[in-house]
Coordinates of C-alpha atoms and ligand atoms in Angstrom, one line a residue:
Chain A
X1 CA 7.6 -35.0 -67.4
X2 CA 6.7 -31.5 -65.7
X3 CA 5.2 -28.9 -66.7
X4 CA 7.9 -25.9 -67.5
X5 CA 6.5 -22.3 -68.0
X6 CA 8.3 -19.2 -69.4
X7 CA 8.1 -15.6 -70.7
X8 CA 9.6 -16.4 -74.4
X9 CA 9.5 -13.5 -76.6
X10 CA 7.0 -11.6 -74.2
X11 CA 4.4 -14.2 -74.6
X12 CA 3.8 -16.3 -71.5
X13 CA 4.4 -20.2 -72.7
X14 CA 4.6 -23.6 -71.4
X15 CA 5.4 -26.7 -72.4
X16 CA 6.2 -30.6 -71.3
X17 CA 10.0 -31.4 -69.9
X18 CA 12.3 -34.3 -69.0
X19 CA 14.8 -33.8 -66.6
X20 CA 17.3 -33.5 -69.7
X21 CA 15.6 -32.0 -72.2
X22 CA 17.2 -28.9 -73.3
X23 CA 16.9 -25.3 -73.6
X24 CA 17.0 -25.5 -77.2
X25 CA 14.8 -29.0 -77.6
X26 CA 12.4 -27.2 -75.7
X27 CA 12.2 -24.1 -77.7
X28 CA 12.2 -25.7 -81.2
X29 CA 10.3 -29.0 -80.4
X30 CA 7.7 -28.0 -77.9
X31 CA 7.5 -24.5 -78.7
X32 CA 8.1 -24.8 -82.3
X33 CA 10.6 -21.7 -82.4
X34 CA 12.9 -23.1 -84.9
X35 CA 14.9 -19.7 -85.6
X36 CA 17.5 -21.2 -82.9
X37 CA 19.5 -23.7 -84.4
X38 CA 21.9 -26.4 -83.2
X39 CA 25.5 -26.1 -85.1
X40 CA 27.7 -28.6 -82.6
X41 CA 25.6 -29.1 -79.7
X42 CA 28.8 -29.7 -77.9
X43 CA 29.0 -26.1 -76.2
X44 CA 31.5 -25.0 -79.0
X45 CA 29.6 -22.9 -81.8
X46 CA 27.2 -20.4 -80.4
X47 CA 24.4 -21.1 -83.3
X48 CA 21.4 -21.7 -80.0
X49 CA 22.5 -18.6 -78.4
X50 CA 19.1 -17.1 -76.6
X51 CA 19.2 -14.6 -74.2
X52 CA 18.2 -16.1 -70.4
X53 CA 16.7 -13.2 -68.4
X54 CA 19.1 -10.7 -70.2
X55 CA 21.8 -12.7 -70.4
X56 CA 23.4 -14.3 -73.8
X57 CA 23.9 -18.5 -73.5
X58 CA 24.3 -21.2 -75.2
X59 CA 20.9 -23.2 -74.9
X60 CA 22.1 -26.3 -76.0
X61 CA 23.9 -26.5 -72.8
X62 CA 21.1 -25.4 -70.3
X63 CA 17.7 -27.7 -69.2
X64 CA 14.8 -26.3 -69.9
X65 CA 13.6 -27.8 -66.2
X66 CA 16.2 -24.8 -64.5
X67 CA 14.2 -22.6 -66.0
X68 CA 10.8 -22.5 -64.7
X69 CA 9.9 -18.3 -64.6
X70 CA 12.5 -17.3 -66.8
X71 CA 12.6 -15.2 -69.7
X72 CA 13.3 -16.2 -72.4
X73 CA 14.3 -13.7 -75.9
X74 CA 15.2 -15.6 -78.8
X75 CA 15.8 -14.6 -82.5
X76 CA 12.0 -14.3 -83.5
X77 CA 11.7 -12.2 -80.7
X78 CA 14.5 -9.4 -82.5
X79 CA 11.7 -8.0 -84.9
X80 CA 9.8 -4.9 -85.1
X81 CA 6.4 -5.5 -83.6
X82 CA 5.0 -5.0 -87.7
X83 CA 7.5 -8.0 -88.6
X84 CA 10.3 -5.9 -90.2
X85 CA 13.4 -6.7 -89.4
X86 CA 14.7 -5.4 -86.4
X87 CA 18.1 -3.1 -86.1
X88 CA 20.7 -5.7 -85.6
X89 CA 18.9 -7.9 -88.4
X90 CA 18.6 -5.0 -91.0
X91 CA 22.5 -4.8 -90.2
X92 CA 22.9 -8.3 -91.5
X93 CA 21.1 -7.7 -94.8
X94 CA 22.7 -4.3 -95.0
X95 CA 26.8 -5.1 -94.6
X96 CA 26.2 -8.7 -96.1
X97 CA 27.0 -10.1 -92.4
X98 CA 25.7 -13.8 -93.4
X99 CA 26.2 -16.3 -96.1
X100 CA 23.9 -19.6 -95.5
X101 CA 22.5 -17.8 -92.3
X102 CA 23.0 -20.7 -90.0
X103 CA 25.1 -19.1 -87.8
X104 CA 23.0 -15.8 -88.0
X105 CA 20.4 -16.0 -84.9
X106 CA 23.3 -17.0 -82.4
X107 CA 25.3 -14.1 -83.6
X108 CA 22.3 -11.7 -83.6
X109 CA 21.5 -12.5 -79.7
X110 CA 25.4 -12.4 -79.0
X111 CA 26.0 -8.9 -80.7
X112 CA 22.4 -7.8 -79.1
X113 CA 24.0 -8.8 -75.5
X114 CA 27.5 -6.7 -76.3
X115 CA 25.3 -3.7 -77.3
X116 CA 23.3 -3.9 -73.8
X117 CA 26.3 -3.4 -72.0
X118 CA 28.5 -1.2 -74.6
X119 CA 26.8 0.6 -77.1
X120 CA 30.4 1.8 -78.7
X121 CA 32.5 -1.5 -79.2
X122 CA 35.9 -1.4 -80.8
X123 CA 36.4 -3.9 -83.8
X124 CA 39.0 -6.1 -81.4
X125 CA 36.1 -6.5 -78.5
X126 CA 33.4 -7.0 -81.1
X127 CA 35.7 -9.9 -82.4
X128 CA 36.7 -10.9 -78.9
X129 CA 32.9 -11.2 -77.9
X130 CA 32.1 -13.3 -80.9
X131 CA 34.2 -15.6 -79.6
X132 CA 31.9 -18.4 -79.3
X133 CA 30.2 -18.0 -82.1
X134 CA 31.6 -19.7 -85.1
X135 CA 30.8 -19.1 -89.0
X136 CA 31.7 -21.3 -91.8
X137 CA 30.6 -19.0 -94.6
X138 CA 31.6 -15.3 -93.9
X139 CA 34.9 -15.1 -92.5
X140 CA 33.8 -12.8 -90.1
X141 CA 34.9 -9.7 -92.1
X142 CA 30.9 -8.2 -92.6
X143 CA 29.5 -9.5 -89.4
X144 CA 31.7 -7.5 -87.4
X145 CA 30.9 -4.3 -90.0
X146 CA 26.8 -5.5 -89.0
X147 CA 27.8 -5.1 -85.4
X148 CA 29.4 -1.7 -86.0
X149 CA 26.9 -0.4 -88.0
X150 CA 24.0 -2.0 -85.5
X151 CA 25.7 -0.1 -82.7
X152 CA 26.1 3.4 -85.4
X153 CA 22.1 2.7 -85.8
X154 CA 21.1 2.6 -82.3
X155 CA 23.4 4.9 -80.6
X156 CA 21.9 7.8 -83.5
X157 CA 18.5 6.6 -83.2
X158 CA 19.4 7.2 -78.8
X159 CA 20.6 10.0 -79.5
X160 CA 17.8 11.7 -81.7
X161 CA 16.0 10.4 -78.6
X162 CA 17.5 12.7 -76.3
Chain B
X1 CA 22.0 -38.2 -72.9
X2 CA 20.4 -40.9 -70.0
X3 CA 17.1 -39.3 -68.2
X4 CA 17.1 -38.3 -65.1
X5 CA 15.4 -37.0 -61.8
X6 CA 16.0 -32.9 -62.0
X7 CA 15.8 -30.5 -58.8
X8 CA 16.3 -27.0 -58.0
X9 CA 16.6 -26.3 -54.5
X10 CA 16.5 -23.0 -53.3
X11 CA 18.3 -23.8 -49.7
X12 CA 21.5 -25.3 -49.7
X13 CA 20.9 -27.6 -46.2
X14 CA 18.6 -29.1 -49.0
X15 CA 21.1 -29.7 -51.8
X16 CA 23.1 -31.9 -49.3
X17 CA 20.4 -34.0 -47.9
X18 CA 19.7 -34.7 -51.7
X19 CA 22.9 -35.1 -52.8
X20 CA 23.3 -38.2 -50.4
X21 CA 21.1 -40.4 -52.7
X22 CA 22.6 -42.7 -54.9
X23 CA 23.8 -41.7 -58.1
X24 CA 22.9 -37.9 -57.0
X25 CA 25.0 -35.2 -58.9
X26 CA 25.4 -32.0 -58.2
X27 CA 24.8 -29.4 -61.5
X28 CA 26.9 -25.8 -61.2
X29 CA 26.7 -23.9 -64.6
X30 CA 26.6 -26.9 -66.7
X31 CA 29.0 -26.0 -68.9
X32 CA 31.4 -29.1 -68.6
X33 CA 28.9 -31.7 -67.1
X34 CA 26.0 -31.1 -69.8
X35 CA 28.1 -31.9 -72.5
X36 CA 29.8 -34.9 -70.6
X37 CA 26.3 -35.9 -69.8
X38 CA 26.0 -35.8 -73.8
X39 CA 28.5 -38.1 -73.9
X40 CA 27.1 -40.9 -71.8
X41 CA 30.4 -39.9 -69.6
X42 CA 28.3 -39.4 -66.3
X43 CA 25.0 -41.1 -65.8
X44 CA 23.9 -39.5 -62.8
X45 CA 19.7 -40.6 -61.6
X46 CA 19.4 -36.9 -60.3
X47 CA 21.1 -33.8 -61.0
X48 CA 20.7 -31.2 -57.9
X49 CA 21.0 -27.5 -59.8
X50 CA 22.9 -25.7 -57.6
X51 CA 22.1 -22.4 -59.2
X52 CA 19.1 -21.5 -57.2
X53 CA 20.9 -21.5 -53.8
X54 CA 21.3 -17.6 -53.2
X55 CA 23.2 -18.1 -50.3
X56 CA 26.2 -19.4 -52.4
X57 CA 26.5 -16.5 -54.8
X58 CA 28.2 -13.1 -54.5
X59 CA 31.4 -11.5 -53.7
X60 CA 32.5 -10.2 -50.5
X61 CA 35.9 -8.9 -48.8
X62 CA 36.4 -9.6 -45.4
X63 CA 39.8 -7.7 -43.9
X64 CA 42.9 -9.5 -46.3
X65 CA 40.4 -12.2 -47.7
X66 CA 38.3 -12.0 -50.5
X67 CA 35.0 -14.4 -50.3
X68 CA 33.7 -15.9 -53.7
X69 CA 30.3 -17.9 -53.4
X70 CA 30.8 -21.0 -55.0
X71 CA 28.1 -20.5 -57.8
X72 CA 29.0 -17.3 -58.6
X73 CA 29.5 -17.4 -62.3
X74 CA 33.1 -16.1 -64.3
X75 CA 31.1 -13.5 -65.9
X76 CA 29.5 -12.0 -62.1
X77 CA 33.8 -12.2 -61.2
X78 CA 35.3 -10.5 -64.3
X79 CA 32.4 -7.8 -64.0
X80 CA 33.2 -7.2 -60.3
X81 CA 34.4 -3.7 -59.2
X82 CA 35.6 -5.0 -55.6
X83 CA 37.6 -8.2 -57.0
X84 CA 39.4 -5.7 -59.5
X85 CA 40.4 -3.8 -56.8
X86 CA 41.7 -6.3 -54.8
X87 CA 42.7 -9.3 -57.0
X88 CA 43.2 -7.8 -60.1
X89 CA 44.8 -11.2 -61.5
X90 CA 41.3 -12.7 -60.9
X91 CA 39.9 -10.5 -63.1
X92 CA 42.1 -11.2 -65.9
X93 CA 41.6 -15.0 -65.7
X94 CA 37.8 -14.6 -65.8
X95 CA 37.7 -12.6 -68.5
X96 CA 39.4 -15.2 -70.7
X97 CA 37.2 -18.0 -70.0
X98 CA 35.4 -19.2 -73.1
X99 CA 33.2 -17.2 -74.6
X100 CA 30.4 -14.8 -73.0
X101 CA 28.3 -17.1 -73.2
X102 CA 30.1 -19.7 -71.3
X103 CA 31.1 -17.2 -68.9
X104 CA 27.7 -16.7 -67.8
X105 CA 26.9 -19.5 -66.6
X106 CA 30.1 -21.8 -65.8
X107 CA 30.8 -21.1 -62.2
X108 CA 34.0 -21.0 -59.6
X109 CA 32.6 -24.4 -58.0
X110 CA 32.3 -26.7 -60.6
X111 CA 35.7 -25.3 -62.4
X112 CA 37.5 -25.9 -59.4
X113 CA 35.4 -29.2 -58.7
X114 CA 36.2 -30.1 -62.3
X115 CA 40.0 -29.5 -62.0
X116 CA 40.3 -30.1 -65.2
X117 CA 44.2 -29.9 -66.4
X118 CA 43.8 -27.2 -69.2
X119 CA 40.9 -24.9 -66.3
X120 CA 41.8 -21.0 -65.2
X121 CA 40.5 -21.1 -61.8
X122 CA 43.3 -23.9 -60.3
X123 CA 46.0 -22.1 -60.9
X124 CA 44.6 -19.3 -58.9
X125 CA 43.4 -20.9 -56.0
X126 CA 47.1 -22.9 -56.0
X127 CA 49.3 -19.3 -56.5
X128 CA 47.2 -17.4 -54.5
X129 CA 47.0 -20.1 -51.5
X130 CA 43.1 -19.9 -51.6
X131 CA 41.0 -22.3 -48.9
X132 CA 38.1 -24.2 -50.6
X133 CA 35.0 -23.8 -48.2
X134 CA 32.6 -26.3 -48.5
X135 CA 29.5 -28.0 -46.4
X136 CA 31.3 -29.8 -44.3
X137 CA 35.0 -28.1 -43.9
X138 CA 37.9 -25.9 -45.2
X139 CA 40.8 -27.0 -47.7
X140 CA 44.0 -25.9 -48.7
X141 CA 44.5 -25.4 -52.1
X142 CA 47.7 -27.0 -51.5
X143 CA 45.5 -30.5 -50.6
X144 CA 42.7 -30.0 -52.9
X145 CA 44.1 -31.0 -56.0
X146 CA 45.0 -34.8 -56.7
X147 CA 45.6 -35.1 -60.5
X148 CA 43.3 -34.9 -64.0
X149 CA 40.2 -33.9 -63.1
X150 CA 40.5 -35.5 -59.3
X151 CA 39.9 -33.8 -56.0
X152 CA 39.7 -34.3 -52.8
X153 CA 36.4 -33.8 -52.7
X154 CA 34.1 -36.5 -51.0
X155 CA 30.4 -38.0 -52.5
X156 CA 28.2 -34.9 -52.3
X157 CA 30.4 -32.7 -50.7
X158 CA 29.3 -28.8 -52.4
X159 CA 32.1 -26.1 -52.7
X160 CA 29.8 -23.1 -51.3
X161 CA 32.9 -20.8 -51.1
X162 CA 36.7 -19.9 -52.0
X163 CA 38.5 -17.4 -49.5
X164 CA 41.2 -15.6 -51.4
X165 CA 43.9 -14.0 -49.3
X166 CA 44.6 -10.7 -50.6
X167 CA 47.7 -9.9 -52.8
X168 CA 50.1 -7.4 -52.8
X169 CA 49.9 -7.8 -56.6
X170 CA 48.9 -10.6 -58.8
X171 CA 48.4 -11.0 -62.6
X172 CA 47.2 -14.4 -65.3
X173 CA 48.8 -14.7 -68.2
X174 CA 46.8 -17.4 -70.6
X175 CA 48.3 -18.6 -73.8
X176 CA 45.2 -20.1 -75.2
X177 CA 44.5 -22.8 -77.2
X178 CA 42.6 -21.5 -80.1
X179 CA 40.0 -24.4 -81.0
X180 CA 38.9 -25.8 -77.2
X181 CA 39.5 -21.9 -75.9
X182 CA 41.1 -23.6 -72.8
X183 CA 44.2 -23.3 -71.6
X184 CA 47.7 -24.3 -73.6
X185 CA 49.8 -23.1 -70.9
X186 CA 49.2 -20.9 -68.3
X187 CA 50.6 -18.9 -65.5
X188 CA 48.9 -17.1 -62.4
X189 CA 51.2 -15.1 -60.8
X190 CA 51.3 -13.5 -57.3
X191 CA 52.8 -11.1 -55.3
X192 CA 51.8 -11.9 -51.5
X193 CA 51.8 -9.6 -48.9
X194 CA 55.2 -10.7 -47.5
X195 CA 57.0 -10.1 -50.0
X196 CA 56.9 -13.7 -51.2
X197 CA 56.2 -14.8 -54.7
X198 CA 54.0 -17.7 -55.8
X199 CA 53.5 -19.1 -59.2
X200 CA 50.8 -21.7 -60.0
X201 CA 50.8 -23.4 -63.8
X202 CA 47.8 -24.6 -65.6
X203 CA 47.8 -26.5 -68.9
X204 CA 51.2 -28.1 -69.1
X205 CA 51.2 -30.8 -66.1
X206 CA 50.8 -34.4 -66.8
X207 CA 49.2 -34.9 -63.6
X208 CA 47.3 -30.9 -63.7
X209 CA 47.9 -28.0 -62.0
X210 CA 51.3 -27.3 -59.9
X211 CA 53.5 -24.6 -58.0
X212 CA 56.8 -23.9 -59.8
X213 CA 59.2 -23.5 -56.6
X214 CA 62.2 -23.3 -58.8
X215 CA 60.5 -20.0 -60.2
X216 CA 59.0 -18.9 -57.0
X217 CA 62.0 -19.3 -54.9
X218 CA 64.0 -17.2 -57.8
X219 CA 61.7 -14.5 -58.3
X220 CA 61.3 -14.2 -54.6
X221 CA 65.2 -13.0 -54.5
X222 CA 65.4 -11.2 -57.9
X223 CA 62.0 -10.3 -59.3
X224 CA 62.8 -9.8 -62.5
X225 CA 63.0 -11.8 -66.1
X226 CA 66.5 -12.1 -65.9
X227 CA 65.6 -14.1 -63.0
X228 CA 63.6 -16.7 -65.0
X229 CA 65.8 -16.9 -67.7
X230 CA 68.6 -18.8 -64.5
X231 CA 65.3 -21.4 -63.5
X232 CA 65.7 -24.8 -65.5
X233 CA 61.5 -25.9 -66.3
X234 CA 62.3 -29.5 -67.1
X235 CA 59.8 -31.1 -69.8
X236 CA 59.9 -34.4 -67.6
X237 CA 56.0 -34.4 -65.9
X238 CA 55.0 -32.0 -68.7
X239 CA 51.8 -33.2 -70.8
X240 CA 52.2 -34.3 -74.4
X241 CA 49.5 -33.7 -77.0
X242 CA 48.9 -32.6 -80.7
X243 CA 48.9 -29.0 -79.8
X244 CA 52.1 -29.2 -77.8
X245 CA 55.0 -31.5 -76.9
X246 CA 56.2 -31.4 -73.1
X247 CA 59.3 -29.4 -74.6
X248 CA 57.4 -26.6 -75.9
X249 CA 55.3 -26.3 -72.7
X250 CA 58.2 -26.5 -70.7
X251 CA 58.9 -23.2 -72.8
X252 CA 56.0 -21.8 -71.9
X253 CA 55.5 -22.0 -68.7
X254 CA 59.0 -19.8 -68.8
X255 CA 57.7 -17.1 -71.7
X256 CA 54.3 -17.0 -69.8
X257 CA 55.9 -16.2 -65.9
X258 CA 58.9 -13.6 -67.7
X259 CA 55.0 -12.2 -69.5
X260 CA 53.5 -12.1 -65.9
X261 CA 56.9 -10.1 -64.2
X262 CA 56.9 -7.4 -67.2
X263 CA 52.9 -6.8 -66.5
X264 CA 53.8 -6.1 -62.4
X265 CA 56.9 -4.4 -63.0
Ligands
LIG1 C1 33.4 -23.6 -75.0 C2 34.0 -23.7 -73.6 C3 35.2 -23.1 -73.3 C4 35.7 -23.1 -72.0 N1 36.8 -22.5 -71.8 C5 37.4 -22.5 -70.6 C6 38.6 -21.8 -70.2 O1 39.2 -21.2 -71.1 N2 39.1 -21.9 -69.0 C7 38.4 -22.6 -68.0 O2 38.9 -22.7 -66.9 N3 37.3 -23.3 -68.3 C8 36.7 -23.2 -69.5 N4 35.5 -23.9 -69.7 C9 34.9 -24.6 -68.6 C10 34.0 -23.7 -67.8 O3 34.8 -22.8 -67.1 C11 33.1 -24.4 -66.9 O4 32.1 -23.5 -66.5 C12 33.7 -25.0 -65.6 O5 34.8 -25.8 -65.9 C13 32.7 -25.9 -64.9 O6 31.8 -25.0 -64.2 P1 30.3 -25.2 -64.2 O7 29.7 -24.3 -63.1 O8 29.7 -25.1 -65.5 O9 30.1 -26.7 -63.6 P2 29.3 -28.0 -64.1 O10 29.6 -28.2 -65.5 O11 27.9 -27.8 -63.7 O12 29.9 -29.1 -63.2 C14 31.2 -29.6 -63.4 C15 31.6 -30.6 -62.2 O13 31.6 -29.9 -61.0 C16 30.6 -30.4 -60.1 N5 30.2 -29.2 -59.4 C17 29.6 -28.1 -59.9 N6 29.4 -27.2 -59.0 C18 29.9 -27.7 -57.8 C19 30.0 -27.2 -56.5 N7 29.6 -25.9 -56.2 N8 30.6 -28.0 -55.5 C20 31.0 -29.2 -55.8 N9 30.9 -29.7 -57.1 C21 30.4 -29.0 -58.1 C22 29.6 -31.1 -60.9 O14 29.0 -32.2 -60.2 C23 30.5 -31.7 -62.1 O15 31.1 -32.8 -61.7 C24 35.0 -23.8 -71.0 C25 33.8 -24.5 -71.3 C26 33.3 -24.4 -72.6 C27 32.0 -25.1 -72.9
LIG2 S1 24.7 -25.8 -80.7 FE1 25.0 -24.8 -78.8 S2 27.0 -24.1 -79.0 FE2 26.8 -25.2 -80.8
LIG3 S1 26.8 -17.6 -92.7 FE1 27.1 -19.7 -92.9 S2 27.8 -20.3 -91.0 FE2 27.8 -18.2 -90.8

């Protein structure tokens, strides 16, 4: 066992880690941040995506030991500060993007990772980023709408900014 | 998944002296071992993460060769300004890997370390004549592969880098498989600088990755689909599966390298 700590959500954390305990493990066992979920945990379905100092992956195949200083965002950090949902989320609700939900928080970090990088995705790359993140339920129809209207949402809200 | 001993050096003179232990392992991106960990398929007693060592991350062009650290991840390659202007074919494979996810963190050492049959990165390093650099010495891609999933790698030995020579042109065509994301069949193809044509194929071998030189040696005359359509691809050495039968990949490998002519033409 050694102690790991982290920047998860903003807060600064840490917890008790085996060599091969993982990401995910670690963030719903120790730090009992459930709101990442484990679909496959055989790197296929994208359900524990968390974003790793900016960057979308799959936390069921990552230790928690590599990641001594890291940040960590997860899906309870993608609320307003006053616990509304936050734009990507209210997307969701909005477009009907999610039946059961279980899928939901690993396609909310994955579309908030496209957005970073292009705040105007076509339908083709928002379905070609969602590649590794499966849904049973949907069909994928309205979370791709929830992505479009996400991105809609915060390039306005840039925008009225400016 | 066994426990184990987990370390993070940040120097790689360090990830070799610990790497000499028994049942020492080196970790790249994780994104084949952990799960074969999962399985109880490796049981390593330490895993040395690889992915603090700066010095083996980062892309660099040196005259004709472009330099790839060996833990620099698919997603830092397919992002890269400099390898699209030199290797654009490079680009194109990287982007296909996986998912986003999977691309940021899998790197170039542990896919070509992996060599597994249905990876991207062999059939570049084989078309493109790449040397494998690691801590102790320099290989051609011609000797580095040796069948599923086997190198010539020794005990220990770390891939810190992969020296591209610089193409005239080059291109990847991927015909995916859609459930494993992997590759079916396919073909990296590349124009050298003397005029020569290489083709490497990944996905349809029985024993992994290989050269075509019934393709090459055509489309080195006549570089054109016509040209294709006169090469014989026999099924015999062709890998047999539920997605494919060794005469359908046979077939691709053809539809894949006439795909990779029209998109340099
Ligand atoms: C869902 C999914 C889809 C994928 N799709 C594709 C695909 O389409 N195409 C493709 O090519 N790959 C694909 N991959 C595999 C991915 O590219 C892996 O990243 C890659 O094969 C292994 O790289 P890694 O850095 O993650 O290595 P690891 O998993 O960490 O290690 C793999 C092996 O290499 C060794 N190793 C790691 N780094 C080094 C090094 N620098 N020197 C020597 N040995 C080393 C390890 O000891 C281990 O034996 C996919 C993986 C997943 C999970
Ligand atoms: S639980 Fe991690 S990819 Fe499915
Ligand atoms: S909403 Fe049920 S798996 Fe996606």
């Amino acid at each position: 066992m050694t102690t790991i700590s982290m920047t998860v959500n903003g807060r600064q954390v840490s917890g008790e880690a085996e060599g091969n305990t993982l990401l995910v493990d670690f963030l719903r066992k120790e730090l009992s941040l459930t709101g990442t979920h484990v679909g496959c945990d055989t790197s296929q379905c994208g359900a524990c995506v968390v974003h790793v100092n900016g960057e979308s992956v799959k936390s069921c195949t990552q230790f928690a030991s590599a990641l001594d200083g890291a940040s960590v965002t997860t899906i309870e950090g993608m609320a307003n500060d006053d616990g509304t949902l936050g734009v990507i989320q209210q997307a969701f609700q909005d477009e009907h993007g999610l039946q059961c939900g279980f899928c939901t928080p690993g396609m909310v970090m994955s579309i908030a990772d496209l957005l970073k990088t292009n705040a105007q995705p076509t339908e083709g790359e928002i379905r070609e980023w969602l590649k590794g993140n499966i849904c049973r339920c949907t069909g994928y129809h309205n979370i791709v709408k929830a992505a479009q209207s996400a991105a809609a949402t915060l390039s306005g809200a840039r925008e009225a900014a400016e | 998944m066994y426990n184990f001993e987990f370390t993070r050096p940040t120097d790689l003179s360090v990830a070799v002296e610990a790497l000499k232990a028994e049942g020492a392992q080196a970790l790249g991106g994780g994104q084949t071992l952990i799960p074969v960990l999962k399985q109880r398929l490796a049981m390593p007693t330490t895993l040395v993460d690889l992915s603090a060592i700066d010095s083996m991350k980062g892309i660099r062009r040196m005259g004709d060769t472009l330099v790839i650290g060996g833990g620099t991840t698919h997603g830092a390659v397919a992002g890269s300004a400099e390898v699209a202007n030199a290797i654009k074919g490079l680009v194109e494979l990287t982007a296909k890997v996986g998912d986003p996810q999977v691309r940021n963190r899998g790197t170039i050492g542990g896919s070509l370390a992996n060599n597994d049959p249905a990876a991207c990165y062999p059939a570049a390093a084989l078309a493109l004549g790449a040397t494998i650099v690691t801590n102790a010495r320099e290989i051609a891609a011609d000797d580095f592969f040796q069948g599923l999933y086997a190198t010539c790698l020794e005990e220990g030995e770390i891939i810190t880098e992969v020296r591209f020579p610089i193409p005239a042109a080059s291109t990847y065509q991927k015909f995916e498989q859609p459930a494993s994301r992997f590759s079916l069949t396919s073909v990296f193809l590349a124009k050298m600088q003397d005029g020569s044509i290489r083709v490497g194929v990944t996905g349809a071998g029985a024993d992994g990755v290989f050269r075509h030189e019934g393709l090459e040696q055509a489309l080195s005359s006549d570089f054109s689909a016509g040209a294709v359509d006169g090469v014989t691809v026999s099924a015999e050495g062709m890998s047999n599966d539920l997605h494919a039968t060794p005469e359908y990949r046979a077939n691709l490998v053809k539809v894949m390298t006439k795909r990779a002519v029209a998109a340099l033409s």
